[in-house]
Each structure stands twice: as structure tokens, then as C-alpha cells.
Amino acid sequence: VLNSRLSRLIWPLLTLAGIGLLWLILTNADTSTVRIIPTPGEVWAALLRNSQTLWTLHIPATLIETLIGLALALLLGIGLALLLDWSTIARQALYPILVISQTIPIIALAPVLILIFGFGIEPKVTVVVLFCVFPITVNTLDGLTATAPDAGLLLQSMGASRWQIWRKARLPSALPGLFSGLRIATTYSVTGAIFGEYVSSNAGIGQYMRIAYASAHVDQAFVAIAITALLSIGLVGVVAGIERLVIPWHYAHLRTARWDQSAPELD
Amino acid sequence: MNHNFKRVALVALTMTAALLITAGQSTANAQTAAPTAAPTNATSADPLGGATKFAVADKSTDLNLMLDYTPNTNHLGIYAAAALGYYTDAKLNVTIQQPGDVAVEQIVGTGKAEFGVSYQDQATFALQSGQPIVSLAAIVQHDTSAFATLHDKHPVKIPADLAGLRYGSFGSPIEKPTLDLLTQCPAVGAAANAAPIQYIDVGSAEPFPLMEKDRIDVTWLFYAWDGIRAKQQGLKIDFVFLKDYQQCVPDYYTPLLITNADMIKNHPDVVRAFTQATARGYTYAIQHPDEAAALLLKAVPDLDAALVKESSQWLAAQFQADAPRWGEQKASVWQGYADWLFKHGALDHALDTSSVFSNAFLPGTGAK
């Protein structure tokens, strides 16, 4: 057990160290006067230099857009999955549109979003929702349809109503799918908000990044990338934590499987 | 001991004196540096055209001003007007909106933003496609763009030197006519059969690393921002300024303050109040470039302070330049550029530009 914990710590650290090494090599290879790859030290300095606006202005703005967008996407995603699961007609009518929604370039959408919503938080939240609804809907729908048919038949034979079957069998079996969809959506959500800020914005990581590129401050651009990554990892961590609380049986199942696998070795 | 103390004291005294002298000298240098930095074509004409009273909106009005790009020194007067309360004086509550991947002309043309910052070339194309925009003021009187090369790789003095080079294109329809006519400009002795420019699409990629790595040779930039920035980063650059070759490529306004026809028709009081308050802001930027730079940096702290300061000093003399007042636009510049675009195939049809700009809202008009 100790061994496996150690390896779970060591491998990510080694990967990070490898990426860091690659970064240093690239930094050294970039001999131009106007650099396109900053050194880790320059990025750190830029982070300190801009920490005031980052903490008070940009990170809160992006985080709020992300969280509102993600919450709406969760509601909408579950709602859509239920609708598509319930009605074959709805599935035939809406599923293609759901796929198409993933192919629209934000550049084409930007002016439309401003014309509909103006300059507030709404266009950014809309982009987050567009990014996040699809994985939630598709994974939840997969979970719903993957319910063991026998479970439904058994409950039916015991005189359960459609609603009872749904609540006792389909919903629990859909939850792991819902959560894996939510985890994927959360990974995209911060990037979605930043894309949204590229439509038009006066604050946020995306706006900070645009200013960085407009004055060729690659160090600041890398700060924005690092913050985006950290925010995404943090949010995914929170979702994974909630997942463990809500569907512990799913994890108990996984743990048992793992234990079963390693059991022979313990002998 | 005593001897030692004397020596120490002497050294300390000498050092203090030296420091004082150096400090005095550097102050003196700073004082003399300011007039040198100020460009030569500054005029004594009042940027406000002698106006001392400025229009006020009929009632308190909320409005949006959409910038053309991330905040930069072209916007000094706008941020100054906001910070110094000139908009408030005019009963305007102005929100400065930064654009992303949108055309300002579209947002202003449809009225989602009441005012915007645009360019004469983009405004002309928007006009051709039927966007009802109207230009209220030339923010910078003459085009300040330049073609730039790295001096050590491709030294250029006159446009003909650009012939045969690889140009990093960002995809505007005016790039080809501008470069073709500039490099073949007979007024500066270019051969008519000069080697053609090669166009390489670089999108929004940073041009200088591409130039240092020999992917492209020449880029087109605004001197006041990217030109000064490149110099500050230690690059040795040759510039060919477009405004020096107006015989071949006509002068045009970059950037402009725009509104839409609906605002002019239904809320002329707001348009007038906004234009005049903005003119006051640019007057401040012309007369107090360092203070205006500080106001911009205070509003947008993520900007590069050194770049903003030097750029503000350079632009101070460019905003009004030789115009009788800040913002003044000439019919000949508007029509001349539209005709030129049409002649070289960048416009589908000839345009009458007489209604696309107006000087009628500048200071000195209609103040109560």
C-alpha cells in the first residue's frame, strides 16, 4: 500500500520535473532579442508584479464566470439528458444540434453574443455553458441508458411504477456517468470562460492575456496559462471530492477491484 | 585613529558631493530631455479651437465606448477624460469596453455601443457593407504606421529597399495595394519593375521573433506602440513611415472616434457632449503626456509602464499635429483614401464619403 502511494506521488512529480527540464532547454534555445519563451524566473517575476490586479480583478472575474456557467451547464445538461432519455423524438431532434453546438467557432459567435447580451457577464457565461453542456449531457445519457435491463425488469415485476424504477435503478446507475461528464466539463470550463472573455471583456484571465500579447509580454501570458491550469486542477479536485461523497459505492467498488487485483501479490 | 576618521570623513564628503552633483546633473538632463523628446511638428494652435465652454448632455446618460484594441496610448485622452471627470461634467456615465474578436464598427453600427474607436480603412469597409457609422474625430491627425525591418538583416532607407522582401501579413485587404504602391513609388526613384513583395500569412503572431529567425523580413506596425516597444526591447530597427510617401499612398486617419447615424439623429446633444469631453481629454494628453500616461496606467495597471510613458511623450505632438484643433477631419483625406481603395480593387464600388464624417461636434460648436 505504501509502495502504491509513493508511486502515485513520484510519477506526477517526475513528469512535472521532465516538463520543467524541457522548458529550460527551450528557454536556452530561444536566443532571439524578443523572446517567445520566458524563463521560469521571468514568469514568477511577472506573477509578483501583477499579483494585485490578478487577485482582486482577473481571477475573481474568471472564477465567477466559470462557476455560474458550470452550474447552469450542470442543470441544463442533466435536464437535456433526462429529456433525451425519456423521449425518443427529443433524442432524434436534439442530439444532432447538441453535436453541432460543439463545432461553432467562438469567433463566429462573438458578435452575436454581444448583440444579444451586451457587455456584461452573460456572453462569457454562455460560452462556458456551450463548452460544458455537451460532455455532461452525453455522459449522463450514457449512464441512464446503461442501466442493467434486468434491474428494471425485476423492479417492474415487483410492481414498481415508472418513477420508482427510475429513482431506484436508473438514477443511481446514471450518477457515475454524470460525474465523469462533470469532470470533463470542469476541465473545459475555465478555458471556456477565457474564450468568453475574448469576445469582449474588461476583466478576467482572458483579458489579462490579451493585454500581455498586445505588448508582447510573454511572461505575463505564461502567468495566465499557469493560473488557468491551477484553477482547472482545483475545480476538478473539488468535483472529484464531491463525487466521492455522493457516490461512495462507486469508489468502494473500485477499491475492492484494486484490492482483489493486488491480493494475490500479498500472499 | 584621528587621521583615519579624517580620511573617512573626507571620503564620505567627497562621495556625498559627487552624488549631489550627479543627481543635479541627471535632473538637468531630464529637464533638457523633455523638449528633445517632443516631436518637431507640434503647433501652437489650441487643441480645443479656443473653446472654453463645452457641451453638456440634456440629461444624465449611460453609454458604452468600445475600444478598437486592448488599451494603449491611442486611448490616452479617453482614459484622461474619464479620470479627470470630463465625462461627468458633460453628464455622461461612460463605460469603456474592451473588444475581443469583434468588429467595433458592427457593434457601434447596431447601437450596442454608442461610441467606438475605429480606423479609416475599417470604417470605409464597414460603410461599403452598409454599417451606418459616422466618424466624429481623428484621434491622431496623420497615419503613424511604418514598415519595419531589422537593421542588421535588411537595412531600408526608402520604400524601394523593401522590394523582394518577405512581408508578414495579418490579412487585411489594404496590405497589398499599400505595399505594392509604396515599393513602386516613382516619387522616390523606385524602378517600376522592382522585385515583388512576398506575402507570408503570420496572423497575430509576434513579428520580431519571426524576423530574427529569418521567417519574414518586414512587418507593418504603429510606431507609437510596437515600434517604441521593439526599440525598448533592444532591437535595432529601420522604419519606413507611410506618411512620408503620401504621393503614392494617401494619408488616412488611424484611429478615429465613431458613432452611428441614429445617435446623430436622435441624440445630437449626447454626441456633442461626448466628443467635446473626449477632446478635453486629448488636450490634456497633448499638454501633459506624463500625467496622462499615469492615468492610463492607473486605469489599466497590467500595461507596460515604460512603453506607455515613452509612447505618450511621442504621441503628444501627433494627436493634433498641424490641424487647427484636435480631431479635425478633412473631406479630401476621406474621399482621397476611398477613391484610392476603389482604384486598386480593395472596394467593390466607389463611395461618397461626404456623410461619413463630421466636424460639427468638436469643441467650439453648440456649447451652452
CSV table of N, CA and C in Angstrom, one decimal, chain A residues 29-36 50 53-54 58 107 110-111 114-119 197-202 207-208 210-211 213-217 220, chain B residues 64 66 69-71 95-103 106-107 110 112-113 206 208-209 212-213 225-226 229-230 233-235 300-304 307:
chain,number,residue,atom,x,y,z
A,29,ALA,N,17.3,27.6,-25.8
A,29,ALA,CA,17.4,27.5,-27.3
A,29,ALA,C,16.9,28.8,-27.9
A,30,ASP,N,16.0,29.6,-27.2
A,30,ASP,CA,15.5,30.8,-27.7
A,30,ASP,C,16.4,31.9,-27.5
A,31,THR,N,17.2,32.2,-28.6
A,31,THR,CA,18.3,33.2,-28.4
A,31,THR,C,17.9,34.6,-29.0
A,32,SER,N,16.6,34.7,-29.4
A,32,SER,CA,16.2,36.0,-30.0
A,32,SER,C,16.2,37.1,-29.0
A,33,THR,N,16.3,38.4,-29.5
A,33,THR,CA,16.3,39.5,-28.6
A,33,THR,C,14.8,39.6,-28.1
A,34,VAL,N,13.8,39.5,-28.9
A,34,VAL,CA,12.5,39.5,-28.5
A,34,VAL,C,12.1,38.0,-28.3
A,35,ARG,N,12.0,37.6,-27.0
A,35,ARG,CA,11.9,36.2,-26.8
A,35,ARG,C,10.4,35.7,-26.9
A,36,ILE,N,10.2,34.5,-27.3
A,36,ILE,CA,8.9,34.0,-27.3
A,36,ILE,C,8.6,32.9,-26.2
A,50,ASN,N,2.2,41.5,-11.1
A,50,ASN,CA,0.8,41.7,-11.4
A,50,ASN,C,-0.2,41.1,-10.4
A,53,THR,N,-3.6,43.0,-9.4
A,53,THR,CA,-4.8,43.0,-10.3
A,53,THR,C,-5.2,41.6,-10.5
A,54,LEU,N,-4.3,40.6,-10.5
A,54,LEU,CA,-4.7,39.2,-10.7
A,54,LEU,C,-5.7,38.8,-9.6
A,58,HIS,N,-8.8,39.9,-11.9
A,58,HIS,CA,-8.9,39.0,-13.0
A,58,HIS,C,-9.3,37.6,-12.6
A,107,ILE,N,-15.3,32.7,-32.6
A,107,ILE,CA,-15.2,34.0,-33.4
A,107,ILE,C,-16.4,34.3,-34.1
A,110,ALA,N,-19.0,35.5,-31.5
A,110,ALA,CA,-18.8,36.6,-30.6
A,110,ALA,C,-19.7,37.8,-30.9
A,111,PRO,N,-19.8,38.3,-32.1
A,111,PRO,CA,-20.7,39.5,-32.3
A,111,PRO,C,-22.1,39.2,-32.0
A,114,ILE,N,-22.6,39.5,-28.3
A,114,ILE,CA,-22.7,40.9,-27.8
A,114,ILE,C,-24.0,41.5,-28.2
A,115,LEU,N,-24.5,41.2,-29.4
A,115,LEU,CA,-25.7,41.8,-29.8
A,115,LEU,C,-26.9,41.3,-29.0
A,116,ILE,N,-26.8,40.0,-28.5
A,116,ILE,CA,-27.9,39.5,-27.7
A,116,ILE,C,-27.8,40.0,-26.3
A,117,PHE,N,-26.6,39.9,-25.7
A,117,PHE,CA,-26.4,40.0,-24.3
A,117,PHE,C,-25.7,41.4,-23.9
A,118,GLY,N,-25.1,42.0,-24.8
A,118,GLY,CA,-24.3,43.2,-24.4
A,118,GLY,C,-23.0,42.8,-23.8
A,119,PHE,N,-22.5,43.7,-22.9
A,119,PHE,CA,-21.1,43.5,-22.4
A,119,PHE,C,-20.9,42.9,-21.0
A,197,GLU,N,-14.1,35.6,-22.6
A,197,GLU,CA,-13.5,36.9,-22.3
A,197,GLU,C,-12.9,37.5,-23.6
A,198,TYR,N,-12.6,36.6,-24.5
A,198,TYR,CA,-12.0,37.0,-25.8
A,198,TYR,C,-13.1,37.7,-26.7
A,199,VAL,N,-14.4,37.5,-26.3
A,199,VAL,CA,-15.4,38.1,-27.1
A,199,VAL,C,-15.4,39.6,-26.8
A,200,SER,N,-15.3,40.0,-25.5
A,200,SER,CA,-15.2,41.4,-25.1
A,200,SER,C,-15.2,41.3,-23.6
A,201,SER,N,-14.2,42.0,-23.0
A,201,SER,CA,-14.2,42.0,-21.5
A,201,SER,C,-13.3,43.0,-21.0
A,202,ASN,N,-13.6,43.5,-19.8
A,202,ASN,CA,-12.7,44.5,-19.1
A,202,ASN,C,-12.0,43.9,-18.0
A,207,GLN,N,-8.7,38.6,-20.6
A,207,GLN,CA,-8.4,40.0,-20.9
A,207,GLN,C,-6.9,40.3,-20.5
A,208,TYR,N,-6.5,39.7,-19.4
A,208,TYR,CA,-5.1,39.9,-18.9
A,208,TYR,C,-4.2,39.3,-20.0
A,210,ARG,N,-4.8,38.9,-23.2
A,210,ARG,CA,-4.8,39.7,-24.4
A,210,ARG,C,-3.9,41.0,-24.3
A,211,ILE,N,-4.0,41.6,-23.1
A,211,ILE,CA,-3.1,42.7,-22.9
A,211,ILE,C,-1.6,42.3,-22.9
A,213,TYR,N,-0.3,39.8,-24.6
A,213,TYR,CA,0.1,39.6,-26.0
A,213,TYR,C,0.2,40.9,-26.8
A,214,ALA,N,-0.7,41.9,-26.5
A,214,ALA,CA,-0.7,43.1,-27.2
A,214,ALA,C,0.6,43.9,-26.9
A,215,SER,N,1.2,43.7,-25.8
A,215,SER,CA,2.5,44.4,-25.6
A,215,SER,C,3.7,43.4,-25.5
A,216,ALA,N,3.4,42.2,-26.1
A,216,ALA,CA,4.4,41.1,-26.2
A,216,ALA,C,5.1,40.8,-24.9
A,217,HIS,N,4.3,40.7,-23.8
A,217,HIS,CA,4.8,40.3,-22.6
A,217,HIS,C,4.5,38.8,-22.4
A,220,GLN,N,3.9,37.5,-18.9
A,220,GLN,CA,2.5,37.6,-18.4
A,220,GLN,C,1.6,36.6,-19.0
B,64,ASN,N,-21.8,53.3,-23.6
B,64,ASN,CA,-20.6,52.4,-23.8
B,64,ASN,C,-19.7,53.0,-24.9
B,66,MET,N,-16.6,51.5,-27.1
B,66,MET,CA,-15.9,50.3,-27.4
B,66,MET,C,-14.5,50.6,-28.0
B,69,TYR,N,-9.0,47.9,-29.6
B,69,TYR,CA,-7.9,47.0,-29.3
B,69,TYR,C,-7.8,47.0,-27.8
B,70,THR,N,-6.8,46.3,-27.3
B,70,THR,CA,-6.6,46.4,-25.8
B,70,THR,C,-6.1,47.8,-25.5
B,71,PRO,N,-6.3,48.3,-24.3
B,71,PRO,CA,-6.0,49.7,-24.0
B,71,PRO,C,-4.5,50.0,-24.4
B,95,THR,N,-18.8,53.9,-19.9
B,95,THR,CA,-18.1,52.6,-19.6
B,95,THR,C,-17.2,52.3,-20.8
B,96,ILE,N,-15.9,52.2,-20.5
B,96,ILE,CA,-15.0,51.8,-21.6
B,96,ILE,C,-15.0,50.3,-21.8
B,97,GLN,N,-15.4,49.8,-22.9
B,97,GLN,CA,-15.4,48.4,-23.2
B,97,GLN,C,-14.2,48.0,-24.0
B,98,GLN,N,-13.6,46.9,-23.6
B,98,GLN,CA,-12.5,46.4,-24.5
B,98,GLN,C,-13.0,45.3,-25.4
B,99,PRO,N,-12.6,45.3,-26.7
B,99,PRO,CA,-13.2,44.4,-27.6
B,99,PRO,C,-12.4,43.1,-27.6
B,100,GLY,N,-12.9,42.1,-28.1
B,100,GLY,CA,-12.2,40.8,-28.3
B,100,GLY,C,-12.2,40.6,-29.8
B,101,ASP,N,-12.8,39.4,-30.1
B,101,ASP,CA,-12.8,39.1,-31.6
B,101,ASP,C,-14.1,39.6,-32.2
B,102,VAL,N,-14.3,40.9,-32.1
B,102,VAL,CA,-15.5,41.5,-32.7
B,102,VAL,C,-15.0,42.8,-33.5
B,103,ALA,N,-15.8,43.1,-34.5
B,103,ALA,CA,-15.6,44.3,-35.3
B,103,ALA,C,-16.3,45.4,-34.6
B,106,GLN,N,-19.3,47.0,-36.3
B,106,GLN,CA,-20.5,46.3,-36.2
B,106,GLN,C,-21.3,46.6,-34.9
B,107,ILE,N,-20.5,46.6,-33.8
B,107,ILE,CA,-21.1,46.8,-32.5
B,107,ILE,C,-21.7,48.3,-32.4
B,110,THR,N,-24.7,48.8,-34.9
B,110,THR,CA,-26.0,48.2,-34.5
B,110,THR,C,-26.5,48.9,-33.2
B,112,LYS,N,-25.2,48.7,-30.1
B,112,LYS,CA,-24.9,48.0,-28.9
B,112,LYS,C,-23.9,48.9,-28.0
B,113,ALA,N,-23.0,49.5,-28.7
B,113,ALA,CA,-22.2,50.6,-28.1
B,113,ALA,C,-22.5,51.9,-28.8
B,206,GLU,N,3.6,37.3,-33.0
B,206,GLU,CA,4.6,38.4,-32.7
B,206,GLU,C,5.6,38.4,-33.9
B,208,PHE,N,8.6,40.2,-34.4
B,208,PHE,CA,10.0,40.3,-34.2
B,208,PHE,C,10.8,39.0,-34.1
B,209,PRO,N,10.3,38.0,-33.3
B,209,PRO,CA,11.0,36.7,-33.3
B,209,PRO,C,11.0,36.1,-34.7
B,212,GLU,N,13.8,37.8,-36.5
B,212,GLU,CA,15.1,37.4,-36.0
B,212,GLU,C,15.4,36.0,-36.5
B,213,LYS,N,14.4,35.1,-36.6
B,213,LYS,CA,14.6,33.8,-37.0
B,213,LYS,C,14.5,33.6,-38.6
B,225,TRP,N,3.4,52.3,-30.7
B,225,TRP,CA,3.3,51.2,-29.8
B,225,TRP,C,4.3,50.1,-30.0
B,226,ASP,N,4.2,49.4,-31.1
B,226,ASP,CA,5.1,48.3,-31.4
B,226,ASP,C,6.5,48.8,-31.8
B,229,ARG,N,8.1,49.9,-28.6
B,229,ARG,CA,8.3,48.6,-27.8
B,229,ARG,C,9.5,47.9,-28.3
B,230,ALA,N,9.7,47.7,-29.6
B,230,ALA,CA,10.8,47.0,-30.2
B,230,ALA,C,12.1,47.6,-29.8
B,233,GLN,N,13.0,47.0,-26.4
B,233,GLN,CA,13.5,45.6,-26.1
B,233,GLN,C,14.9,45.4,-26.7
B,234,GLY,N,15.5,46.5,-27.3
B,234,GLY,CA,16.9,46.4,-27.7
B,234,GLY,C,17.1,46.0,-29.1
B,235,LEU,N,16.0,46.1,-29.9
B,235,LEU,CA,16.2,45.7,-31.4
B,235,LEU,C,16.6,47.0,-32.1
B,300,VAL,N,-5.4,50.9,-16.1
B,300,VAL,CA,-5.1,49.5,-16.6
B,300,VAL,C,-3.7,49.2,-16.2
B,301,PRO,N,-3.5,48.7,-14.9
B,301,PRO,CA,-2.2,48.5,-14.3
B,301,PRO,C,-1.4,47.4,-15.0
B,302,ASP,N,-2.0,46.6,-15.8
B,302,ASP,CA,-1.2,45.5,-16.4
B,302,ASP,C,-0.4,45.9,-17.5
B,303,LEU,N,-0.5,47.1,-18.0
B,303,LEU,CA,0.2,47.6,-19.1
B,303,LEU,C,1.7,47.8,-18.8
B,304,ASP,N,2.5,47.8,-19.8
B,304,ASP,CA,4.0,48.0,-19.6
B,304,ASP,C,4.2,49.5,-19.4
B,307,LEU,N,6.8,51.5,-21.7
B,307,LEU,CA,6.2,51.6,-23.0
B,307,LEU,C,5.2,52.7,-23.0
